[in-house]
CSV table of C-alpha atoms in Angstrom, one decimal:
chain,number,residue,atom,x,y,z
A,240,MET,CA,-36.7,-27.6,-0.3
A,241,PRO,CA,-33.5,-28.3,-2.3
A,242,ARG,CA,-30.2,-27.8,-0.4
A,243,THR,CA,-27.1,-26.9,-2.4
A,244,CYS,CA,-23.7,-27.6,-1.2
A,245,THR,CA,-20.1,-27.5,-2.5
A,246,ILE,CA,-17.8,-30.4,-1.8
A,247,TYR,CA,-14.1,-30.9,-2.5
A,248,ARG,CA,-12.2,-34.0,-3.4
A,249,ARG,CA,-8.4,-34.1,-3.0
A,250,ALA,CA,-6.0,-36.2,-5.0
A,251,GLN,CA,-2.3,-36.4,-5.6
A,252,PHE,CA,0.1,-37.2,-8.5
A,253,ALA,CA,3.8,-37.0,-9.0
A,254,ALA,CA,5.1,-35.9,-12.4
A,255,SER,CA,7.9,-34.1,-14.2
A,256,HIS,CA,7.9,-31.4,-16.9
A,257,ARG,CA,10.3,-29.2,-18.8
A,258,TYR,CA,9.9,-25.6,-20.0
A,259,TRP,CA,11.3,-25.7,-23.6
A,260,LEU,CA,10.0,-24.1,-26.8
A,261,PRO,CA,11.4,-25.7,-29.9
A,262,GLU,CA,11.0,-22.5,-31.9
A,263,LEU,CA,13.5,-20.8,-29.5
A,264,SER,CA,17.3,-21.4,-29.5
A,265,GLU,CA,18.9,-23.0,-26.5
A,266,ALA,CA,20.2,-19.6,-25.3
A,267,GLU,CA,16.7,-18.1,-25.7
A,268,ASN,CA,15.1,-20.9,-23.8
A,269,PHE,CA,17.5,-20.6,-20.9
A,270,ALA,CA,17.2,-16.8,-20.9
A,271,ARG,CA,13.4,-17.2,-20.7
A,272,PHE,CA,13.0,-20.2,-18.4
A,273,GLY,CA,16.3,-20.5,-16.6
A,274,PRO,CA,16.9,-23.9,-14.9
A,275,ASN,CA,13.4,-25.0,-15.9
A,276,ALA,CA,14.7,-25.5,-19.4
A,277,ARG,CA,17.3,-28.1,-18.4
A,278,PHE,CA,17.0,-31.5,-19.9
A,279,PRO,CA,15.3,-33.9,-19.1
A,280,GLY,CA,13.1,-31.8,-16.8
A,281,HIS,CA,12.3,-31.6,-13.1
A,282,GLY,CA,9.5,-33.0,-10.9
A,283,HIS,CA,6.8,-32.1,-8.3
A,284,ASN,CA,4.5,-33.8,-6.0
A,285,TYR,CA,1.2,-32.2,-7.2
A,286,VAL,CA,-1.8,-31.9,-5.0
A,287,LEU,CA,-5.2,-31.5,-6.7
A,288,GLN,CA,-8.4,-30.2,-5.2
A,289,VAL,CA,-11.6,-30.5,-7.2
A,290,GLY,CA,-14.6,-28.4,-6.2
A,291,LEU,CA,-18.0,-29.8,-7.0
A,292,GLN,CA,-21.5,-28.3,-6.4
A,293,GLY,CA,-25.0,-29.7,-6.5
A,294,GLU,CA,-28.1,-30.5,-4.5
A,295,VAL,CA,-27.9,-32.7,-1.5
A,296,ASP,CA,-29.8,-35.9,-2.2
A,297,ALA,CA,-31.8,-38.2,0.1
A,298,TYR,CA,-28.6,-40.0,1.1
A,299,GLY,CA,-27.0,-36.7,2.3
A,300,MET,CA,-24.6,-36.4,-0.6
A,301,VAL,CA,-24.0,-34.1,-3.5
A,302,LEU,CA,-22.1,-37.0,-5.2
A,303,ASN,CA,-20.9,-40.4,-4.2
A,304,LEU,CA,-17.2,-39.7,-3.5
A,305,SER,CA,-16.4,-43.2,-4.6
A,306,ASP,CA,-17.7,-42.3,-8.1
A,307,VAL,CA,-15.8,-39.0,-8.0
A,308,LYS,CA,-12.6,-40.9,-7.1
A,309,GLN,CA,-13.1,-43.2,-10.1
A,310,VAL,CA,-13.6,-40.3,-12.5
A,311,LEU,CA,-10.5,-38.6,-11.3
A,312,ARG,CA,-8.5,-41.8,-11.6
A,313,GLN,CA,-9.7,-42.6,-15.1
A,314,ARG,CA,-9.6,-39.1,-16.6
A,315,VAL,CA,-6.6,-37.5,-14.8
A,316,LEU,CA,-4.5,-39.6,-12.5
A,317,GLN,CA,-3.8,-42.7,-14.6
A,318,ASP,CA,-2.4,-40.4,-17.3
A,319,LEU,CA,-0.5,-37.8,-15.2
A,320,ASN,CA,0.8,-39.8,-12.2
A,321,PHE,CA,4.5,-40.7,-12.7
A,322,ALA,CA,4.3,-39.1,-16.2
A,323,TYR,CA,6.5,-36.7,-18.2
A,324,LEU,CA,3.8,-34.1,-18.6
A,325,ASN,CA,5.0,-32.6,-21.8
A,326,GLN,CA,4.1,-35.9,-23.5
A,327,ALA,CA,1.2,-37.0,-21.3
A,328,TRP,CA,-1.6,-35.2,-23.0
A,329,PRO,CA,-1.8,-33.7,-26.6
A,330,GLU,CA,-2.6,-30.2,-25.3
A,331,PHE,CA,0.8,-30.1,-23.5
A,332,ALA,CA,2.5,-30.3,-26.9
A,333,GLN,CA,1.1,-27.0,-27.8
A,334,THR,CA,1.1,-25.2,-24.4
A,335,LEU,CA,3.7,-25.8,-21.7
A,336,PRO,CA,2.4,-27.7,-18.7
A,337,THR,CA,2.6,-24.9,-16.1
A,338,THR,CA,0.6,-25.2,-12.9
A,339,GLU,CA,-2.1,-22.9,-14.2
A,340,PHE,CA,-2.4,-24.6,-17.6
A,341,ILE,CA,-2.5,-28.1,-16.0
A,342,ALA,CA,-5.4,-26.8,-13.8
A,343,TYR,CA,-7.1,-25.6,-17.0
A,344,ALA,CA,-6.5,-28.8,-18.8
A,345,ILE,CA,-7.8,-30.9,-15.9
A,346,TRP,CA,-11.0,-28.9,-15.9
A,347,GLN,CA,-11.5,-29.6,-19.6
A,348,ARG,CA,-11.0,-33.3,-19.0
A,349,LEU,CA,-13.6,-33.4,-16.2
A,350,ALA,CA,-16.2,-30.8,-17.2
A,351,ASP,CA,-18.6,-33.2,-18.9
A,352,ALA,CA,-18.5,-35.7,-16.1
A,353,LEU,CA,-18.6,-33.7,-12.9
A,354,PRO,CA,-20.4,-30.5,-11.7
A,355,LEU,CA,-17.2,-28.5,-11.3
A,356,THR,CA,-16.9,-25.2,-9.5
A,357,SER,CA,-13.1,-25.0,-9.2
A,358,ILE,CA,-9.8,-26.7,-9.8
A,359,ARG,CA,-6.9,-25.9,-7.5
A,360,LEU,CA,-3.5,-27.4,-8.2
A,361,TYR,CA,-0.6,-27.1,-5.8
A,362,GLU,CA,2.8,-27.4,-7.4
A,363,ASP,CA,4.3,-27.0,-3.9
A,364,PRO,CA,3.1,-25.4,-0.6
A,365,GLU,CA,4.2,-22.0,-1.8
A,366,LEU,CA,2.8,-22.0,-5.3
A,367,TRP,CA,-0.6,-23.0,-6.6
A,368,ALA,CA,-3.1,-22.1,-9.4
A,369,ASP,CA,-6.9,-21.9,-9.5
A,370,TYR,CA,-9.1,-22.3,-12.5
A,371,GLN,CA,-12.9,-21.7,-12.3
A,372,GLY,CA,-14.1,-22.2,-15.9
A,373,GLU,CA,-13.5,-18.6,-17.1
A,374,GLU,CA,-12.2,-19.3,-20.6
A,375,MET,CA,-8.4,-18.8,-20.4
A,376,GLN,CA,-8.5,-16.8,-17.1
A,377,ALA,CA,-6.6,-18.4,-14.2
A,378,TYR,CA,-5.4,-17.4,-10.7
A,379,LEU,CA,-1.8,-17.9,-9.5
A,380,THR,CA,-0.9,-17.7,-5.8
A,381,VAL,CA,2.6,-17.1,-4.4
A,382,ALA,CA,3.1,-17.7,-0.6
A,383,THR,CA,5.9,-16.0,1.3
A,384,HIS,CA,6.6,-14.6,4.8
A,385,PHE,CA,8.2,-11.9,6.8
A,386,SER,CA,8.8,-11.3,10.5
A,387,ALA,CA,8.0,-8.0,12.2
A,388,ALA,CA,7.0,-6.4,15.5
A,389,HIS,CA,4.2,-3.9,16.1
A,390,ARG,CA,2.2,-2.2,18.7
A,391,LEU,CA,-1.5,-1.5,18.5
A,392,ALA,CA,-2.2,1.9,20.0
A,393,LEU,CA,-3.6,5.3,19.1
A,394,ASP,CA,-1.3,8.2,20.1
A,395,HIS,CA,-4.0,10.4,21.5
A,396,LEU,CA,-5.2,7.7,23.9
A,397,SER,CA,-3.7,6.7,27.2
A,398,LEU,CA,-2.2,3.3,27.9
A,399,GLU,CA,-5.3,2.4,29.8
A,400,GLU,CA,-7.6,3.5,27.0
A,401,ASN,CA,-5.6,1.7,24.4
A,402,SER,CA,-5.5,-1.4,26.5
A,403,GLU,CA,-9.3,-1.4,26.6
A,404,ILE,CA,-9.4,-1.4,22.8
A,405,TYR,CA,-6.4,-3.6,21.9
A,406,GLY,CA,-5.7,-5.6,25.1
A,407,LEU,CA,-2.2,-6.9,25.5
A,408,CYS,CA,-1.3,-5.7,22.0
A,409,ALA,CA,-1.2,-2.2,23.4
A,410,ARG,CA,1.8,-2.9,25.7
A,411,PRO,CA,4.4,-0.1,25.2
A,412,HIS,CA,7.2,-2.1,23.8
A,413,GLY,CA,5.2,-4.1,21.3
A,414,HIS,CA,5.4,-7.7,20.2
A,415,GLY,CA,6.2,-9.7,17.1
A,416,HIS,CA,4.8,-12.1,14.5
A,417,ASN,CA,6.0,-14.4,11.8
A,418,TYR,CA,3.5,-13.2,9.1
A,419,GLY,CA,2.5,-15.5,6.3
A,420,LEU,CA,1.6,-13.7,3.1
A,421,GLU,CA,-0.3,-15.1,0.1
A,422,ILE,CA,-0.6,-12.9,-3.0
A,423,THR,CA,-3.0,-14.0,-5.8
A,424,VAL,CA,-3.0,-12.5,-9.2
A,425,LYS,CA,-5.4,-13.1,-12.1
A,426,GLY,CA,-4.6,-13.1,-15.8
A,427,SER,CA,-4.9,-14.9,-19.1
A,428,ILE,CA,-3.0,-18.1,-19.8
A,429,ASP,CA,-0.6,-17.6,-22.6
A,430,PRO,CA,-1.5,-20.2,-25.2
A,431,ARG,CA,2.2,-21.1,-25.8
A,432,THR,CA,4.0,-20.7,-22.5
A,433,GLY,CA,1.0,-21.7,-20.4
A,434,MET,CA,1.7,-18.8,-18.0
A,435,VAL,CA,-0.4,-16.0,-16.6
A,436,VAL,CA,2.7,-14.1,-15.4
A,437,ASP,CA,6.5,-14.3,-15.2
A,438,LEU,CA,6.9,-15.9,-11.8
A,439,VAL,CA,10.3,-14.4,-11.1
A,440,ALA,CA,9.0,-11.0,-11.9
A,441,LEU,CA,6.0,-11.4,-9.6
A,442,GLN,CA,8.2,-12.7,-6.8
A,443,GLN,CA,10.5,-9.7,-7.3
A,444,VAL,CA,7.6,-7.3,-7.0
A,445,ILE,CA,6.4,-8.9,-3.8
A,446,ASP,CA,10.0,-8.9,-2.3
A,447,HIS,CA,10.7,-5.4,-3.4
A,448,TRP,CA,7.6,-3.6,-2.2
A,449,VAL,CA,6.6,-5.8,0.8
A,450,VAL,CA,9.0,-8.5,2.1
A,451,LYS,CA,12.3,-6.6,2.1
A,452,PRO,CA,10.8,-3.3,3.5
A,453,PHE,CA,8.7,-5.0,6.2
A,454,ASP,CA,11.0,-7.9,7.3
A,455,HIS,CA,12.7,-7.6,10.7
A,456,THR,CA,11.2,-4.2,11.4
A,457,PHE,CA,9.2,-2.6,14.1
A,458,LEU,CA,6.4,-1.5,11.8
A,459,ASN,CA,5.3,1.5,13.9
A,460,LYS,CA,8.8,3.0,13.9
A,461,ASP,CA,10.5,1.7,10.8
A,462,ILE,CA,7.7,2.0,8.3
A,463,GLU,CA,6.5,5.7,7.9
A,464,TYR,CA,3.0,4.7,6.9
A,465,PHE,CA,2.4,2.8,10.2
A,466,ALA,CA,3.6,5.8,12.2
A,467,ARG,CA,0.2,7.3,11.2
A,468,VAL,CA,-1.9,4.1,10.8
A,469,VAL,CA,-2.3,1.4,13.5
A,470,PRO,CA,-0.6,-1.7,12.0
A,471,THR,CA,-3.5,-4.2,12.7
A,472,ALA,CA,-3.6,-7.2,10.4
A,473,GLU,CA,-6.4,-5.6,8.5
A,474,ASN,CA,-4.4,-2.4,7.9
A,475,ILE,CA,-1.3,-4.2,6.9
A,476,ALA,CA,-3.3,-6.2,4.4
A,477,LEU,CA,-4.8,-3.0,3.0
A,478,ARG,CA,-1.4,-1.4,2.8
A,479,ILE,CA,0.0,-4.4,0.9
A,480,GLN,CA,-2.9,-4.2,-1.5
A,481,GLN,CA,-2.1,-0.5,-2.0
A,482,LEU,CA,1.6,-1.2,-2.5
A,483,LEU,CA,1.2,-4.0,-5.1
A,484,THR,CA,-1.8,-2.9,-7.2
A,485,LEU,CA,0.2,-0.8,-9.8
A,486,PRO,CA,3.4,-2.9,-9.8
A,487,VAL,CA,1.4,-6.0,-10.4
A,488,ARG,CA,-0.5,-4.3,-13.3
A,489,GLU,CA,2.9,-3.5,-14.8
A,490,LEU,CA,3.4,-7.3,-15.2
A,491,GLY,CA,0.2,-7.6,-17.2
A,492,VAL,CA,-2.0,-9.2,-14.6
A,493,ARG,CA,-4.4,-7.9,-11.8
A,494,LEU,CA,-4.1,-8.2,-8.1
A,495,HIS,CA,-6.9,-10.5,-6.9
A,496,ARG,CA,-6.2,-11.3,-3.3
A,497,VAL,CA,-4.0,-10.4,-0.3
A,498,HIS,CA,-4.1,-12.9,2.5
A,499,LEU,CA,-2.1,-12.1,5.7
A,500,GLN,CA,-1.7,-14.8,8.4
A,501,GLU,CA,-0.7,-13.0,11.6
A,502,SER,CA,-0.9,-16.0,13.8
A,503,PRO,CA,-2.5,-19.5,13.7
A,504,ASN,CA,-5.6,-17.9,15.1
A,505,ASN,CA,-5.7,-14.5,13.3
A,506,SER,CA,-5.7,-13.6,9.6
A,507,SER,CA,-7.0,-10.9,7.3
A,508,GLU,CA,-7.8,-10.9,3.6
A,509,VAL,CA,-8.7,-8.3,1.0
A,510,TYR,CA,-9.8,-8.9,-2.6
A,511,GLY,CA,-9.3,-6.9,-5.7
A,512,GLU,CA,-7.1,-3.9,-6.5
A,513,PHE,CA,-6.7,-0.9,-4.3
A,514,PRO,CA,-9.0,1.9,-5.8
A,515,LEU,CA,-7.0,3.2,-8.7
A,516,GLU,CA,-8.5,6.7,-8.4
A,517,GLU,CA,-7.0,7.0,-4.9
A,518,LEU,CA,-3.6,5.8,-6.1
A,519,LEU,CA,-3.5,8.1,-9.0
A,520,ALA,CA,-4.8,11.1,-7.0
A,521,ALA,CA,-2.2,10.5,-4.4
A,522,SER,CA,0.7,9.8,-6.8
A,523,GLU,CA,1.7,13.5,-7.2
A,524,GLY,CA,2.0,13.9,-3.5
A,525,ILE,CA,3.6,10.6,-2.6
A,526,PRO,CA,6.8,11.0,-0.5
A,527,GLU,CA,10.1,9.9,-2.0
A,528,GLY,CA,10.4,6.1,-1.9
A,529,GLU,CA,6.7,5.4,-2.0
A,530,PRO,CA,5.6,3.1,-4.9
A,531,VAL,CA,3.6,4.4,-7.9
A,532,ALA,CA,4.9,2.0,-10.5
A,533,LEU,CA,7.2,-1.0,-11.0
A,534,PRO,CA,10.9,-0.1,-11.3
A,535,ALA,CA,12.5,-1.0,-14.7
A,536,SER,CA,13.5,-4.7,-14.6
A,537,ARG,CA,17.0,-3.8,-16.0
A,538,ASP,CA,17.6,-1.9,-12.8
A,539,SER,CA,16.4,-4.6,-10.4
A,540,GLY,CA,19.0,-7.2,-11.1
A,541,VAL,CA,16.3,-9.9,-11.6
A,542,GLU,CA,16.7,-12.4,-14.4
A,543,ALA,CA,13.9,-12.9,-16.9
A,544,TYR,CA,13.3,-16.6,-16.4
A,545,VAL,CA,10.4,-18.2,-14.5
A,546,GLY,CA,11.6,-19.4,-11.1
A,547,SER,CA,10.8,-22.4,-9.0
A,548,ARG,CA,8.1,-24.1,-11.1
């Protein structure tokens, strides 16, 4: 009976790039891209992860990884490593070499040689893109963090009863975590800028609705929602999904994933948007200060350029 398996091959390259559109003036480029428009560009240590799927052969392999290594070297690494990406491949003359568009371009270069399932490209540990062969659709992930305390307990139960359910997490004075948060959005790659979303705007949304309100709080006491809902990692992830669904839509993309790392051993993850019918039904009765839409960017004090790419 055939056995199918997905394998991953990791590779690295160092390269520089610049965000600059010749049809825009210098002022327009800097207004749009900020420091990323500076000449002659800036660089990253990129990490590439290639997903491959197939049947496991008699030698116990989907593919010989030595062969995969050679394909990556010949079709990707020898051109991109220590390169100025804007001039490395013809496609980057038409579309800026953003993380998401580089992932797309790598897929196109490999698709006829390898049984691809995914391309993941890390620009740095807090920003990466995924491409899965869906025309011009790509995924962009931003990683951030916040620190908060919480207590896991139900008000109508005694300390003993709560301790039976939540263990040490039910102790009366609570405890804290350094939460790691990853937000993934999905959208179409712009054929000129190479972007699925304005990165600064996305980071501003995450900061505004999640990081700033949650950071250095006692969730049960400082966040009204968690006075009514036990702030488990699962419930926090669901709340973040609820908070971000509409503001992310305002940016022209869709929320795809919320990943919350509570500790090295515990994490939670939810996919997709919070049900829109629930958000819209509740919007009329949302207390003051609860999110129903993204605040106008002119009031936020955030500049229009794409940030730390």
